[in-house]
Amino acid sequence: MSTSDAGRADKPLRVAVLGCGSVGSQVVRLIDEQSEELAARVGARLELGGVAVRRLDAPREVEVPEGLLTTDAHGLVSRPDIDLVIEVIGGIEPARSLILAALENGASVVTANKALLAEDGPTLFEAAEKAGRDLYYEAAVAGAIPILRPLRESLAGDRVTRVLGIVNGTTNFILDRMDTAGTGFSEALEEAQDLGYAEADPTADVEGFDAAAKAAILASLAFHSRVTAADVHREGISDVTAADVASARDMGCVVKLLAICELREDADEPAVAVRVHPAMIPRSHPLASVREAYNAVFVESEAAGQLMFYGPGAGGSPTASAVLGDLVTVARNALAGARGVGESAYADRRVLPMGETRTRYHVAIDVDDRAGVLAQVATAFSEHGVSIQTVRQEGRDLDAQLVVVSHEATDAQLSATVETLRHLEIVREVTSVMRVEGESE
Ligand code: HSE
């Protein structure tokens, strides 16, 4: 490892890039195109030492200088002249083994790998700590948007109480189309696929797996606790109907897939609640204005109040921007023989099960239109200790639709209420059930 020598301005820092897909190729391009600027900002030249790919002959967006491409990623990260490693392969393996090998070899690492960080972040953080090197990952959440550094550094003296994020562009595009064009989920998904926003297999996005990984990373940083993807309650958007979206519109709301991370001090002991699900938010909420495939993260903290971070959450070039920002930081640290901030998990807060999480619900119910019906519906709510905030009735020919919005109650109480409603003889159908977020009670 040559980092100690690299303090000399005439000696370059050598960078290995693992993966040369849409993000990796833009990273390689920027390292080349911005080389003068990067050298001035870092204090030493950043020199590409190698680019690991699966196939040497695959078509790629950037021309990699002769001799730098290799299929031997393990060999590349083990080379003694490699100072910094950028991992943009994604997935769990071989990314995890490569990052661990790079750290063990004395290199600092920049990664965009949300799935790996959310599944096994502590193993990586411990390896970085042991090696005395940096592990930075701004690009893992919300692409180009600077959000991890603000949580980790800018807000380090404050107390973050809630993070609400639109952190998946594919689902935001689909829900936005459903809202603006009145289309159903399948039609909006097809459009997202035609435009290249959604993958041929859209499961990771539409079922909320991608957002759940990002929620785990956000919650860990915001609340100084270890939160993994398995701790995150996850619901996707494939069951959101045109009726849900229309119902939200009638209430002055819009449906968004939210990653919600909350500090809950009302539990027996301070805890965190982390969940990803579709929710109605008021159109006046700043997150409601996040359209198409954009991302945004809304942070509430005690001293700062409310902050919003907005921008492109995916794509080769925007994601590469975040990677390069981290690259400059870890390169400066390596030159100075220093480390940036490592993992901060001292608070070690319990993660609340979803049933104990407090939410509000919007419930639309088709009922018979006759005396006593409203009373029975209200009784179902009160039986489970759920207080009703508003009720609206729309008359139809022989039946009516009731739209009930509850006050905050636990998710378990609210789910039980909906179950009871479904079994009432006067209820024809519970047509829409959705949580309501973005308003404090
Ligand atoms: N597929 C993600 C999205 C981007 O749609 O936002 C990568 O996390």
XYZ file of C-alpha atoms and ligand atoms in Angstrom:
449
model
C 0.000 0.000 0.000
C 1.452 3.312 -1.051
C -0.753 5.788 0.811
C 1.984 6.924 3.184
C 4.184 7.825 0.210
C 1.319 9.473 -1.549
C 1.547 12.628 0.574
C 4.130 13.770 -1.933
C 2.311 15.857 -4.466
C 4.300 14.287 -7.296
C 3.063 10.794 -6.506
C -0.418 9.950 -7.755
C -3.073 8.089 -5.804
C -4.037 5.026 -7.759
C -7.737 4.210 -8.111
C -9.330 0.861 -8.945
C -12.882 0.838 -10.271
C -14.910 -2.349 -9.846
C -17.679 -2.443 -12.447
C -18.022 -0.469 -15.651
C -21.781 -0.350 -16.173
C -23.830 2.838 -16.328
C -22.322 4.263 -13.098
C -18.794 2.824 -13.439
C -18.354 4.150 -16.967
C -19.350 7.659 -15.848
C -16.931 7.405 -12.911
C -14.132 6.461 -15.317
C -15.114 9.337 -17.625
C -15.139 11.915 -14.816
C -11.822 10.748 -13.367
C -10.327 11.293 -16.815
C -12.140 14.504 -17.824
C -11.772 16.232 -14.465
C -8.245 15.066 -13.760
C -6.740 18.563 -13.423
C -9.540 19.806 -11.151
C -9.441 16.636 -9.068
C -5.673 16.889 -8.632
C -6.019 20.490 -7.478
C -8.795 19.627 -5.028
C -7.122 16.519 -3.629
C -3.514 17.663 -3.665
C -2.327 14.714 -5.747
C -3.225 13.249 -9.097
C -5.845 10.493 -9.143
C -4.670 7.880 -11.585
C -6.824 5.040 -12.839
C -5.012 1.844 -11.850
C -7.488 -0.649 -13.287
C -11.128 -1.295 -14.111
C -12.582 -4.694 -13.271
C -15.319 -5.970 -15.582
C -17.117 -9.252 -16.121
C -16.412 -9.404 -19.854
C -13.589 -7.638 -21.643
C -15.497 -7.431 -24.928
C -18.823 -6.081 -23.576
C -20.008 -2.821 -25.169
C -19.502 0.104 -22.771
C -20.249 3.830 -22.659
C -16.662 4.875 -22.189
C -13.362 3.954 -23.733
C -11.141 2.544 -21.028
C -7.417 3.102 -21.732
C -5.642 0.055 -23.065
C -4.339 -2.377 -20.470
C -6.558 -1.121 -17.645
C -9.465 -3.514 -18.132
C -9.294 -6.781 -16.240
C -11.640 -9.610 -15.331
C -9.565 -10.339 -12.216
C -11.243 -8.065 -9.659
C -9.662 -9.859 -6.691
C -6.223 -9.478 -8.247
C -6.889 -5.770 -8.814
C -7.944 -4.950 -5.231
C -4.984 -6.909 -3.863
C -2.375 -5.001 -5.853
C 0.071 -3.120 -3.586
C -0.107 0.066 -5.684
C -3.907 0.519 -5.339
C -4.781 3.284 -2.842
C -8.509 3.747 -3.422
C -11.194 1.335 -4.592
C -14.573 2.273 -6.057
C -17.139 -0.530 -5.976
C -20.040 -0.067 -8.394
C -20.830 -3.700 -9.179
C -23.828 -3.882 -6.836
C -25.321 -6.982 -5.191
C -23.958 -8.911 -2.231
C -21.232 -11.110 -3.710
C -18.586 -10.715 -4.988
C -18.928 -7.052 -3.910
C -18.618 -7.837 -0.175
C -15.481 -10.015 -0.546
C -13.894 -7.430 -2.823
C -14.547 -4.538 -0.423
C -13.212 -6.570 2.512
C -10.112 -7.546 0.508
C -9.536 -3.929 -0.554
C -9.739 -2.680 3.057
C -7.480 -5.461 4.247
C -5.034 -4.416 1.553
C -5.011 -0.914 3.021
C -7.164 0.862 0.421
C -10.046 3.180 1.282
C -13.319 2.270 -0.394
C -16.156 4.201 -2.005
C -19.266 2.176 -2.777
C -22.752 2.783 -4.146
C -23.979 -0.595 -2.916
C -27.155 -0.024 -0.895
C -28.178 -3.686 -0.828
C -24.876 -4.751 0.706
C -24.737 -1.879 3.209
C -28.325 -2.529 4.302
C -27.751 -6.259 4.665
C -24.275 -6.405 6.138
C -23.029 -2.861 6.742
C -21.567 -3.610 10.212
C -19.151 -6.214 8.764
C -17.857 -3.613 6.319
C -17.654 -0.824 8.912
C -15.753 -3.068 11.303
C -13.309 -4.025 8.554
C -12.753 -0.343 7.708
C -12.202 0.445 11.392
C -9.721 -2.409 11.753
C -7.847 -1.362 8.624
C -7.877 2.316 9.640
C -9.342 3.235 6.251
C -12.433 5.022 4.978
C -15.654 3.474 3.720
C -17.850 6.111 2.060
C -21.187 5.505 0.348
C -23.044 8.723 -0.489
C -24.188 7.269 -3.837
C -25.994 4.383 -2.129
C -29.013 6.536 -1.246
C -30.820 8.909 -3.601
C -28.124 9.084 -6.311
C -26.693 12.563 -6.692
C -28.509 14.046 -3.693
C -26.153 14.841 -0.825
C -28.032 13.323 2.120
C -25.714 10.905 3.921
C -23.009 13.497 4.535
C -25.545 16.020 5.918
C -26.876 13.343 8.282
C -23.431 12.128 9.279
C -21.615 15.466 9.480
C -23.726 18.613 9.090
C -26.396 17.423 11.541
C -23.966 15.692 13.909
C -24.648 18.337 16.562
C -28.424 18.211 16.206
C -31.031 15.606 17.059
C -32.793 14.160 14.025
C -36.321 13.077 14.870
C -37.733 12.016 11.513
C -36.636 11.323 7.959
C -39.257 11.025 5.216
C -37.863 10.061 1.851
C -38.975 9.531 -1.700
C -35.941 7.404 -2.490
C -37.090 5.360 -5.458
C -37.520 7.115 -8.771
C -39.280 4.272 -10.576
C -42.152 4.114 -8.104
C -42.373 7.887 -7.889
C -42.712 8.041 -11.668
C -45.469 5.393 -11.628
C -47.438 7.060 -8.813
C -47.020 10.458 -10.447
C -48.473 9.093 -13.711
C -51.358 7.509 -11.801
C -52.031 10.881 -10.174
C -51.691 13.135 -13.200
C -53.031 10.883 -15.988
C -55.478 8.845 -13.897
C -53.953 5.583 -15.176
C -53.937 2.300 -13.273
C -50.790 0.743 -11.843
C -50.111 -1.696 -14.730
C -50.432 0.949 -17.418
C -48.163 3.362 -15.525
C -45.606 0.588 -14.962
C -45.600 -0.223 -18.674
C -44.980 3.418 -19.466
C -42.115 3.514 -16.937
C -40.619 0.432 -18.611
C -40.993 1.941 -22.105
C -39.185 5.076 -20.941
C -36.393 3.072 -19.308
C -37.243 4.074 -15.720
C -38.360 0.595 -14.703
C -36.471 -2.657 -15.222
C -37.958 -5.582 -17.182
C -38.255 -7.267 -13.761
C -39.442 -4.324 -11.650
C -39.817 -6.255 -8.368
C -36.983 -4.573 -6.455
C -38.439 -1.151 -7.156
C -42.217 -1.662 -7.120
C -42.237 -3.974 -4.116
C -40.158 -1.529 -2.093
C -36.968 -3.595 -1.625
C -34.759 -0.836 -3.058
C -36.389 1.809 -0.870
C -36.187 -0.442 2.214
C -32.410 -0.824 1.798
C -32.089 2.957 1.560
C -34.375 3.428 4.588
C -32.114 1.147 6.653
C -29.070 3.225 5.699
C -30.834 6.532 6.428
C -32.146 5.329 9.797
C -28.748 3.994 10.875
C -27.123 7.357 10.220
C -29.969 9.513 11.520
C -30.375 7.652 14.795
C -26.826 6.334 15.428
C -28.076 2.760 15.584
C -27.703 -0.330 13.485
C -30.740 -0.825 11.277
C -30.683 -3.513 8.590
C -33.033 -4.126 5.663
C -34.603 -6.970 7.657
C -35.689 -4.429 10.325
C -37.634 -2.357 7.817
C -41.369 -2.941 7.399
C -41.906 -2.999 3.626
C -44.945 -2.708 1.383
C -44.716 -1.915 -2.326
C -47.050 -0.041 -4.657
C -48.432 -2.874 -6.806
C -51.698 -2.879 -4.832
C -52.250 0.872 -5.142
C -55.348 1.379 -7.264
C -56.664 4.246 -9.352
C -59.427 4.474 -6.686
C -56.814 5.014 -3.924
C -55.191 7.771 -5.937
C -58.566 9.387 -6.685
C -59.534 9.145 -3.022
C -56.278 10.853 -2.058
C -56.997 13.588 -4.573
C -60.459 14.154 -3.052
C -58.777 14.661 0.318
C -56.246 17.133 -1.054
C -53.536 14.474 -0.854
C -51.232 12.583 -3.196
C -49.986 8.997 -2.890
C -46.220 8.544 -2.564
C -44.009 5.567 -1.690
C -42.315 6.830 1.446
C -39.298 5.629 3.387
C -40.114 6.729 6.928
C -37.577 6.688 9.744
C -38.760 7.984 13.113
C -37.357 8.368 16.573
C -40.066 7.175 18.983
C -39.639 8.356 22.519
C -43.210 7.426 23.447
C -42.307 3.706 23.538
C -41.118 2.034 26.791
C -37.545 2.824 25.835
C -36.317 5.154 23.066
C -36.735 3.264 19.811
C -36.771 3.809 16.091
C -39.486 2.905 13.609
C -38.478 2.303 10.013
C -40.927 1.506 7.262
C -41.523 1.760 3.544
C -45.065 1.850 2.231
C -47.370 3.893 0.030
C -48.987 6.733 1.947
C -51.174 9.739 1.351
C -49.505 13.064 2.041
C -51.125 16.507 1.821
C -50.492 18.307 -1.464
C -49.139 21.184 0.620
C -46.290 18.995 1.939
C -42.950 19.718 0.206
C -42.611 16.043 -0.763
C -45.873 16.238 -2.739
C -44.135 18.468 -5.270
C -41.557 15.780 -6.077
C -42.656 14.637 -9.525
C -41.645 12.076 -12.141
C -38.545 10.031 -11.250
C -37.008 12.594 -8.894
C -36.068 11.781 -5.305
C -36.199 13.911 -2.175
C -35.456 13.434 1.484
C -37.238 15.538 4.102
C -35.470 15.704 7.453
C -36.873 16.997 10.725
C -34.496 17.787 13.546
C -34.833 19.541 16.868
C -32.607 22.531 16.270
C -32.593 22.906 12.487
C -36.310 22.276 12.001
C -37.319 21.023 8.569
C -34.870 20.490 5.709
C -35.409 19.074 2.245
C -32.844 17.581 -0.114
C -33.993 17.148 -3.708
C -32.605 15.936 -7.031
C -31.976 13.042 -9.405
C -31.905 9.804 -7.446
C -30.525 7.515 -10.117
C -28.710 7.420 -13.445
C -25.087 6.933 -14.387
C -23.874 10.497 -14.330
C -25.762 11.748 -11.219
C -24.724 8.684 -9.234
C -21.127 9.098 -10.440
C -21.207 12.677 -9.128
C -21.831 11.354 -5.605
C -19.125 8.703 -6.046
C -16.588 11.322 -7.146
C -17.446 13.533 -4.166
C -16.625 10.631 -1.870
C -13.525 9.820 -3.889
C -12.149 13.326 -3.328
C -12.826 13.057 0.415
C -11.224 9.657 0.906
C -8.281 10.706 -1.288
C -7.696 13.827 0.850
C -7.913 11.715 3.999
C -5.475 9.161 2.589
C -3.014 11.935 1.729
C -3.308 13.383 5.217
C -2.931 9.935 6.776
C -6.329 10.517 8.382
C -9.755 8.878 8.436
C -13.173 10.408 8.060
C -16.117 9.576 10.294
C -16.663 5.844 10.734
C -19.815 4.064 11.841
C -21.739 5.729 14.655
C -24.021 3.203 16.310
C -23.552 4.126 19.972
C -27.256 4.826 20.613
C -28.098 1.185 19.843
C -31.836 1.861 19.706
C -34.411 -0.892 19.477
C -36.352 -1.091 16.216
C -40.100 -1.082 16.877
C -42.197 -3.805 15.261
C -44.668 -2.365 12.745
C -47.629 -3.152 15.014
C -46.284 -0.692 17.613
C -45.640 2.043 15.063
C -48.091 4.927 15.271
C -49.797 6.051 12.074
C -53.042 7.535 10.774
C -55.276 5.715 8.330
C -57.554 6.683 5.491
C -60.291 4.079 5.020
C -62.913 4.214 2.263
C -65.872 1.899 2.799
C -68.878 1.104 0.598
C -71.838 0.651 2.932
C -75.629 0.274 2.858
C -77.251 3.683 3.105
C -79.569 3.244 6.068
C -80.016 4.259 9.685
C -77.388 3.066 12.156
C -74.671 2.330 9.612
C -72.445 5.234 10.604
C -72.827 4.233 14.262
C -71.657 0.663 13.514
C -68.660 1.928 11.583
C -67.764 4.337 14.391
C -68.123 1.498 16.907
C -65.604 -0.625 14.964
C -63.055 2.159 15.345
C -63.803 2.783 19.017
C -63.710 -0.964 19.860
C -60.029 -0.924 18.920
C -59.293 2.363 20.661
C -58.938 4.320 17.426
C -60.185 7.885 17.436
C -61.777 9.209 14.243
C -60.582 12.572 12.947
C -62.958 13.091 9.996
C -65.794 11.247 8.274
C -67.114 12.128 4.848
C -70.115 10.515 3.220
C -70.893 10.420 -0.461
C -74.343 9.192 -1.395
C -74.953 6.775 -4.227
C -78.185 5.095 -5.417
C -78.832 2.571 -2.678
C -75.522 2.653 -0.917
C -72.995 5.202 0.251
C -69.290 5.593 0.521
C -67.835 6.577 3.871
C -64.327 7.962 3.980
C -62.863 7.882 7.482
C -59.546 9.394 8.502
C -58.316 8.349 11.913
C -56.196 10.102 14.477
C -52.837 8.495 15.240
C -53.039 4.992 16.656
C -50.786 1.972 16.531
C -50.659 0.122 13.264
C -51.956 -2.976 15.072
C -55.051 -1.093 16.308
C -55.724 0.279 12.871
C -55.277 -3.067 11.097
C -57.629 -4.714 13.589
C -60.204 -1.985 12.937
C -60.083 -2.635 9.202
C -60.473 -6.374 9.831
C -63.567 -5.727 11.952
C -65.017 -3.421 9.289
C -64.540 -6.114 6.632
C -66.714 -8.490 8.676
C -69.601 -6.079 9.316
C -72.803 -7.054 7.542
C -73.516 -3.431 6.554
C -70.097 -3.079 4.871
C -70.180 -4.046 1.200
C -66.510 -3.464 0.584
C -63.534 -1.713 2.129
C -62.361 -0.084 -1.089
C -59.262 1.760 0.008
C -56.983 1.532 3.031
C -53.929 3.712 3.203
C -51.767 5.336 5.819
C -51.710 9.117 6.003
C -48.368 10.806 6.691
C -46.753 14.178 6.618
C -48.911 15.997 9.123
C -48.140 16.189 12.806
C -51.019 15.866 15.211
N -33.950 1.749 -9.240
C -33.746 2.863 -8.381
C -34.844 3.898 -8.609
C -32.423 3.555 -8.555
O -35.770 3.672 -9.387
O -34.787 4.929 -7.971
C -31.291 2.798 -7.947
O -31.448 2.678 -6.563
